[in-house]
Tab-separated table of C-alpha atoms in Angstrom:
chain	number	residue	atom	x	y	z
A	25	ALA	CA	133.987	179.828	118.344
A	26	GLN	CA	137.497	178.841	119.197
A	27	THR	CA	138.451	175.183	119.577
A	28	VAL	CA	141.625	173.439	120.704
A	29	THR	CA	142.474	169.915	119.575
A	30	GLN	CA	145.080	167.579	121.002
A	31	SER	CA	145.145	164.561	118.740
A	32	GLN	CA	147.361	162.329	120.893
A	33	PRO	CA	145.494	161.038	123.975
A	34	GLU	CA	148.546	159.138	125.210
A	35	MET	CA	152.261	159.154	124.513
A	36	SER	CA	155.361	157.629	126.015
A	37	VAL	CA	159.058	158.405	125.820
A	38	GLN	CA	162.242	156.999	127.231
A	39	GLU	CA	164.091	158.994	129.825
A	40	ALA	CA	166.592	161.455	128.288
A	41	GLU	CA	164.922	161.360	124.878
A	42	THR	CA	162.910	164.084	123.153
A	43	VAL	CA	159.160	164.047	122.643
A	44	THR	CA	156.768	166.385	120.833
A	45	LEU	CA	153.134	166.878	121.793
A	46	SER	CA	150.735	168.236	119.177
A	47	CYS	CA	148.109	170.931	119.476
A	48	THR	CA	146.023	172.598	116.796
A	49	TYR	CA	143.473	175.332	117.249
A	50	ASP	CA	140.824	177.088	115.275
A	51	THR	CA	140.210	180.813	115.505
A	52	SER	CA	139.484	183.835	113.361
A	53	GLU	CA	141.273	186.123	115.810
A	54	SER	CA	144.609	187.651	114.878
A	55	ASN	CA	145.643	188.529	118.413
A	56	TYR	CA	145.707	185.699	120.927
A	57	TYR	CA	147.809	183.710	123.367
A	58	LEU	CA	148.580	180.020	123.628
A	59	PHE	CA	149.596	178.059	126.683
A	60	TRP	CA	150.829	174.633	127.676
A	61	TYR	CA	149.971	173.462	131.175
A	62	LYS	CA	151.191	170.333	132.928
A	63	GLN	CA	149.149	168.324	135.439
A	64	PRO	CA	151.252	165.707	137.253
A	65	PRO	CA	149.703	162.936	139.384
A	66	SER	CA	149.362	165.436	142.250
A	67	ARG	CA	146.777	167.142	139.964
A	68	GLN	CA	148.246	170.603	140.511
A	69	MET	CA	147.958	172.493	137.206
A	70	ILE	CA	151.295	174.085	136.384
A	71	LEU	CA	152.081	176.569	133.616
A	72	VAL	CA	154.793	175.222	131.330
A	73	ILE	CA	155.079	177.837	128.616
A	74	ARG	CA	153.233	180.722	126.994
A	75	GLN	CA	153.313	182.096	123.443
A	76	GLU	CA	152.029	185.432	122.171
A	77	ALA	CA	150.621	185.134	118.654
A	78	TYR	CA	152.200	188.414	117.547
A	79	LYS	CA	155.686	187.104	118.337
A	80	GLN	CA	157.399	185.177	115.567
A	81	GLN	CA	160.033	183.759	117.885
A	82	ASN	CA	159.111	180.467	119.492
A	83	ALA	CA	158.945	180.510	123.280
A	84	THR	CA	161.386	178.395	125.295
A	85	GLU	CA	161.649	177.552	128.979
A	86	ASN	CA	164.672	175.418	129.802
A	87	ARG	CA	163.959	171.937	128.334
A	88	PHE	CA	160.559	172.983	127.022
A	89	SER	CA	160.069	174.741	123.694
A	90	VAL	CA	157.237	175.276	121.278
A	91	ASN	CA	156.904	175.196	117.515
A	92	PHE	CA	154.338	177.874	116.768
A	93	GLN	CA	153.042	177.824	113.197
A	94	LYS	CA	150.492	180.620	113.027
A	95	ALA	CA	149.348	180.033	109.454
A	96	ALA	CA	148.816	176.341	110.141
A	97	LYS	CA	147.273	177.101	113.558
A	98	SER	CA	149.614	174.637	115.185
A	99	PHE	CA	151.300	174.896	118.582
A	100	SER	CA	153.371	171.832	119.459
A	101	LEU	CA	155.397	171.353	122.650
A	102	LYS	CA	158.841	169.784	122.553
A	103	ILE	CA	160.319	168.323	125.706
A	104	SER	CA	164.049	167.674	125.478
A	105	ASP	CA	166.049	165.356	127.756
A	106	SER	CA	162.833	163.929	129.209
A	107	GLN	CA	162.871	163.265	132.931
A	108	LEU	CA	160.734	160.969	135.069
A	109	GLY	CA	159.206	164.059	136.666
A	110	ASP	CA	157.822	165.082	133.284
A	111	THR	CA	155.264	162.278	133.551
A	112	ALA	CA	151.967	164.160	133.542
A	113	MET	CA	148.900	165.181	131.616
A	114	TYR	CA	149.683	168.073	129.280
A	115	PHE	CA	146.982	170.540	128.261
A	116	CYS	CA	147.067	173.063	125.443
A	117	ALA	CA	144.955	176.202	125.924
A	118	PHE	CA	143.952	179.286	123.920
A	119	MET	CA	143.012	182.804	125.023
A	120	LYS	CA	141.804	185.676	122.862
A	121	GLY	CA	143.855	188.813	122.914
A	122	TYR	CA	142.888	191.682	125.117
A	123	ASN	CA	140.204	194.171	124.263
A	124	ALA	CA	137.404	195.629	126.295
A	125	GLY	CA	134.945	193.015	125.135
A	126	ASN	CA	136.998	189.941	125.924
A	127	ASN	CA	136.503	188.020	129.122
A	128	ARG	CA	139.924	186.328	128.957
A	129	LYS	CA	138.520	182.829	129.136
A	130	LEU	CA	140.820	179.933	128.452
A	131	ILE	CA	139.705	177.380	125.870
A	132	TRP	CA	141.193	173.987	126.720
A	133	GLY	CA	142.151	170.889	124.799
A	134	LEU	CA	141.383	167.460	126.241
A	135	GLY	CA	144.995	166.753	127.130
A	136	THR	CA	147.772	164.312	126.274
A	137	SER	CA	148.910	161.838	128.903
A	138	LEU	CA	152.705	161.545	128.759
A	139	ALA	CA	154.589	158.717	130.421
A	140	VAL	CA	158.365	158.973	130.765
A	141	ASN	CA	159.846	155.506	131.118
A	142	PRO	CA	163.139	154.732	132.872
B	3	ASP	CA	154.854	182.517	150.197
B	4	GLY	CA	152.706	183.867	147.375
B	5	GLY	CA	150.182	181.494	145.926
B	6	ILE	CA	146.711	180.083	145.732
B	7	THR	CA	145.295	177.845	148.408
B	8	GLN	CA	142.250	175.638	148.216
B	9	SER	CA	140.587	173.830	151.061
B	10	PRO	CA	139.739	171.202	151.864
B	11	LYS	CA	141.800	168.853	149.712
B	12	TYR	CA	139.117	166.159	149.930
B	13	LEU	CA	135.441	166.769	150.620
B	14	PHE	CA	132.592	164.327	151.015
B	15	ARG	CA	128.991	165.381	150.648
B	16	LYS	CA	125.762	163.607	151.278
B	17	GLU	CA	122.932	163.826	148.796
B	18	GLY	CA	120.932	167.023	149.256
B	19	GLN	CA	123.645	168.963	151.080
B	20	ASN	CA	125.239	172.209	150.023
B	21	VAL	CA	129.005	172.422	150.422
B	22	THR	CA	131.421	175.313	150.032
B	23	LEU	CA	134.896	175.058	148.571
B	24	SER	CA	137.397	177.670	149.632
B	25	CYS	CA	139.852	179.485	147.346
B	26	GLU	CA	142.240	182.177	148.591
B	27	GLN	CA	145.073	183.962	146.774
B	28	ASN	CA	147.718	186.388	147.985
B	29	LEU	CA	149.060	187.259	144.541
B	30	ASN	CA	147.049	190.485	144.347
B	31	HIS	CA	145.372	189.172	141.209
B	32	ASP	CA	142.184	190.853	140.043
B	33	ALA	CA	140.560	187.858	138.387
B	34	MET	CA	139.609	184.494	139.834
B	35	TYR	CA	138.113	181.406	138.222
B	36	TRP	CA	136.525	178.091	139.128
B	37	TYR	CA	136.898	175.037	136.907
B	38	ARG	CA	135.543	171.542	137.077
B	39	GLN	CA	137.584	168.584	135.809
B	40	ASP	CA	136.071	165.181	135.035
B	41	PRO	CA	137.961	162.115	133.761
B	42	GLY	CA	138.534	162.235	130.020
B	43	GLN	CA	137.348	165.804	129.723
B	44	GLY	CA	139.114	169.100	129.607
B	45	LEU	CA	138.604	171.789	132.186
B	46	ARG	CA	135.202	173.409	132.133
B	47	LEU	CA	134.637	176.907	133.468
B	48	ILE	CA	132.008	177.254	136.178
B	49	TYR	CA	132.249	180.918	137.231
B	50	TYR	CA	134.740	183.732	136.998
B	51	SER	CA	135.178	187.140	138.557
B	52	GLN	CA	137.251	190.052	137.303
B	53	ILE	CA	136.493	192.447	140.116
B	54	VAL	CA	135.203	192.409	143.667
B	55	ASN	CA	131.418	192.120	143.978
B	56	ASP	CA	131.065	191.057	140.356
B	57	PHE	CA	131.124	187.627	138.733
B	58	GLN	CA	129.926	185.939	135.567
B	59	LYS	CA	128.639	182.490	134.723
B	60	GLY	CA	130.918	180.196	132.801
B	61	ASP	CA	129.904	177.248	130.666
B	62	ILE	CA	128.466	175.015	133.410
B	63	ALA	CA	127.174	177.335	136.167
B	64	GLU	CA	123.922	175.476	136.903
B	65	GLY	CA	123.877	174.109	140.442
B	66	TYR	CA	126.768	176.298	141.601
B	67	SER	CA	127.015	179.711	143.244
B	68	VAL	CA	129.910	182.029	144.095
B	69	SER	CA	130.650	185.267	145.911
B	70	ARG	CA	133.501	187.766	145.631
B	71	GLU	CA	133.363	189.976	148.699
B	72	LYS	CA	137.139	190.304	148.950
B	73	LYS	CA	139.795	190.445	146.274
B	74	GLU	CA	141.657	187.516	147.831
B	75	SER	CA	138.735	185.137	148.183
B	76	PHE	CA	136.378	183.399	145.739
B	77	PRO	CA	134.415	180.602	147.442
B	78	LEU	CA	132.339	178.164	145.404
B	79	THR	CA	129.150	176.615	146.760
B	80	VAL	CA	127.988	173.360	145.229
B	81	THR	CA	124.264	173.247	145.826
B	82	SER	CA	121.901	170.299	146.008
B	83	ALA	CA	120.665	171.329	142.561
B	84	GLN	CA	123.922	170.145	140.997
B	85	LYS	CA	122.985	166.707	139.676
B	86	ASN	CA	126.413	165.143	139.471
B	87	PRO	CA	128.860	167.093	141.622
B	88	THR	CA	131.510	164.405	142.081
B	89	ALA	CA	134.568	165.884	140.360
B	90	PHE	CA	137.888	167.630	140.865
B	91	TYR	CA	137.565	171.395	141.318
B	92	LEU	CA	140.332	173.803	140.435
B	93	CYS	CA	140.544	177.465	141.345
B	94	ALA	CA	142.744	179.874	139.398
B	95	SER	CA	143.654	183.533	139.487
B	96	SER	CA	145.229	185.947	137.037
B	97	PRO	CA	146.314	189.559	136.773
B	98	LEU	CA	144.315	191.773	134.432
B	99	GLY	CA	146.826	194.240	133.041
B	100	SER	CA	145.617	195.647	129.765
B	101	GLY	CA	147.387	194.747	126.559
B	102	GLY	CA	148.741	191.424	127.720
B	103	ALA	CA	147.839	187.848	128.402
B	104	SER	CA	146.180	187.176	131.684
B	105	THR	CA	148.066	184.032	132.547
B	106	GLN	CA	146.093	181.903	134.953
B	107	TYR	CA	147.758	180.280	137.945
B	108	PHE	CA	146.123	177.397	139.731
B	109	GLY	CA	145.565	176.149	143.238
B	110	PRO	CA	146.092	172.507	144.234
B	111	GLY	CA	142.423	171.560	143.791
B	112	THR	CA	139.636	169.991	145.835
B	113	ARG	CA	138.301	166.508	145.203
B	114	LEU	CA	134.552	166.428	145.930
B	115	THR	CA	132.779	163.101	146.316
B	116	VAL	CA	129.061	162.649	146.808
B	117	LEU	CA	128.225	159.691	149.029
């Protein structure tokens, strides 16, 4: 069974600085997808970034980038130039790759609470 | 606007009552999902549906029921059999194109409180 571990329950960063959130996962699959979602105080779950396991290039979305280390089964999220609006709970999630037998369920970590301080 | 709507935002239930949470999407997504979120825990899957008139139990389906009569709608009923229903409920939807990730997109959630 797949598992997702976020080892940092809480983190804080000063505005404009860079912070990295950790995520490790366990799977025997070779084809899969990894996601970072953000849940601000409004509790709306928002997709931050997505990585396909078959792609060597790390995904980036504006100030958000990932460091995907497939052999180490590590998928960390880097937030550059942190802003007050980045204050949120961040969840890492795993999904098996597509085949007829997969139900495309997301496996979730427990989250990291990030506070951006002024 | 394309998106996922959930209603109501807050819901209060008395002991022994069934309540239904609404989830509608206009993204033309095939799949829809219901999650429960409790403090200190990750999201847990209640039910999901990949096609109209078909749905599957997730990890914590006991005490819940769903229907999928229309592609756009996936209501969740919390029955009196659910022992501890107070939680935050999130609905999601995703496309199901073959060969790719089915990225899930979420509604704003419903906070259910049992009085």
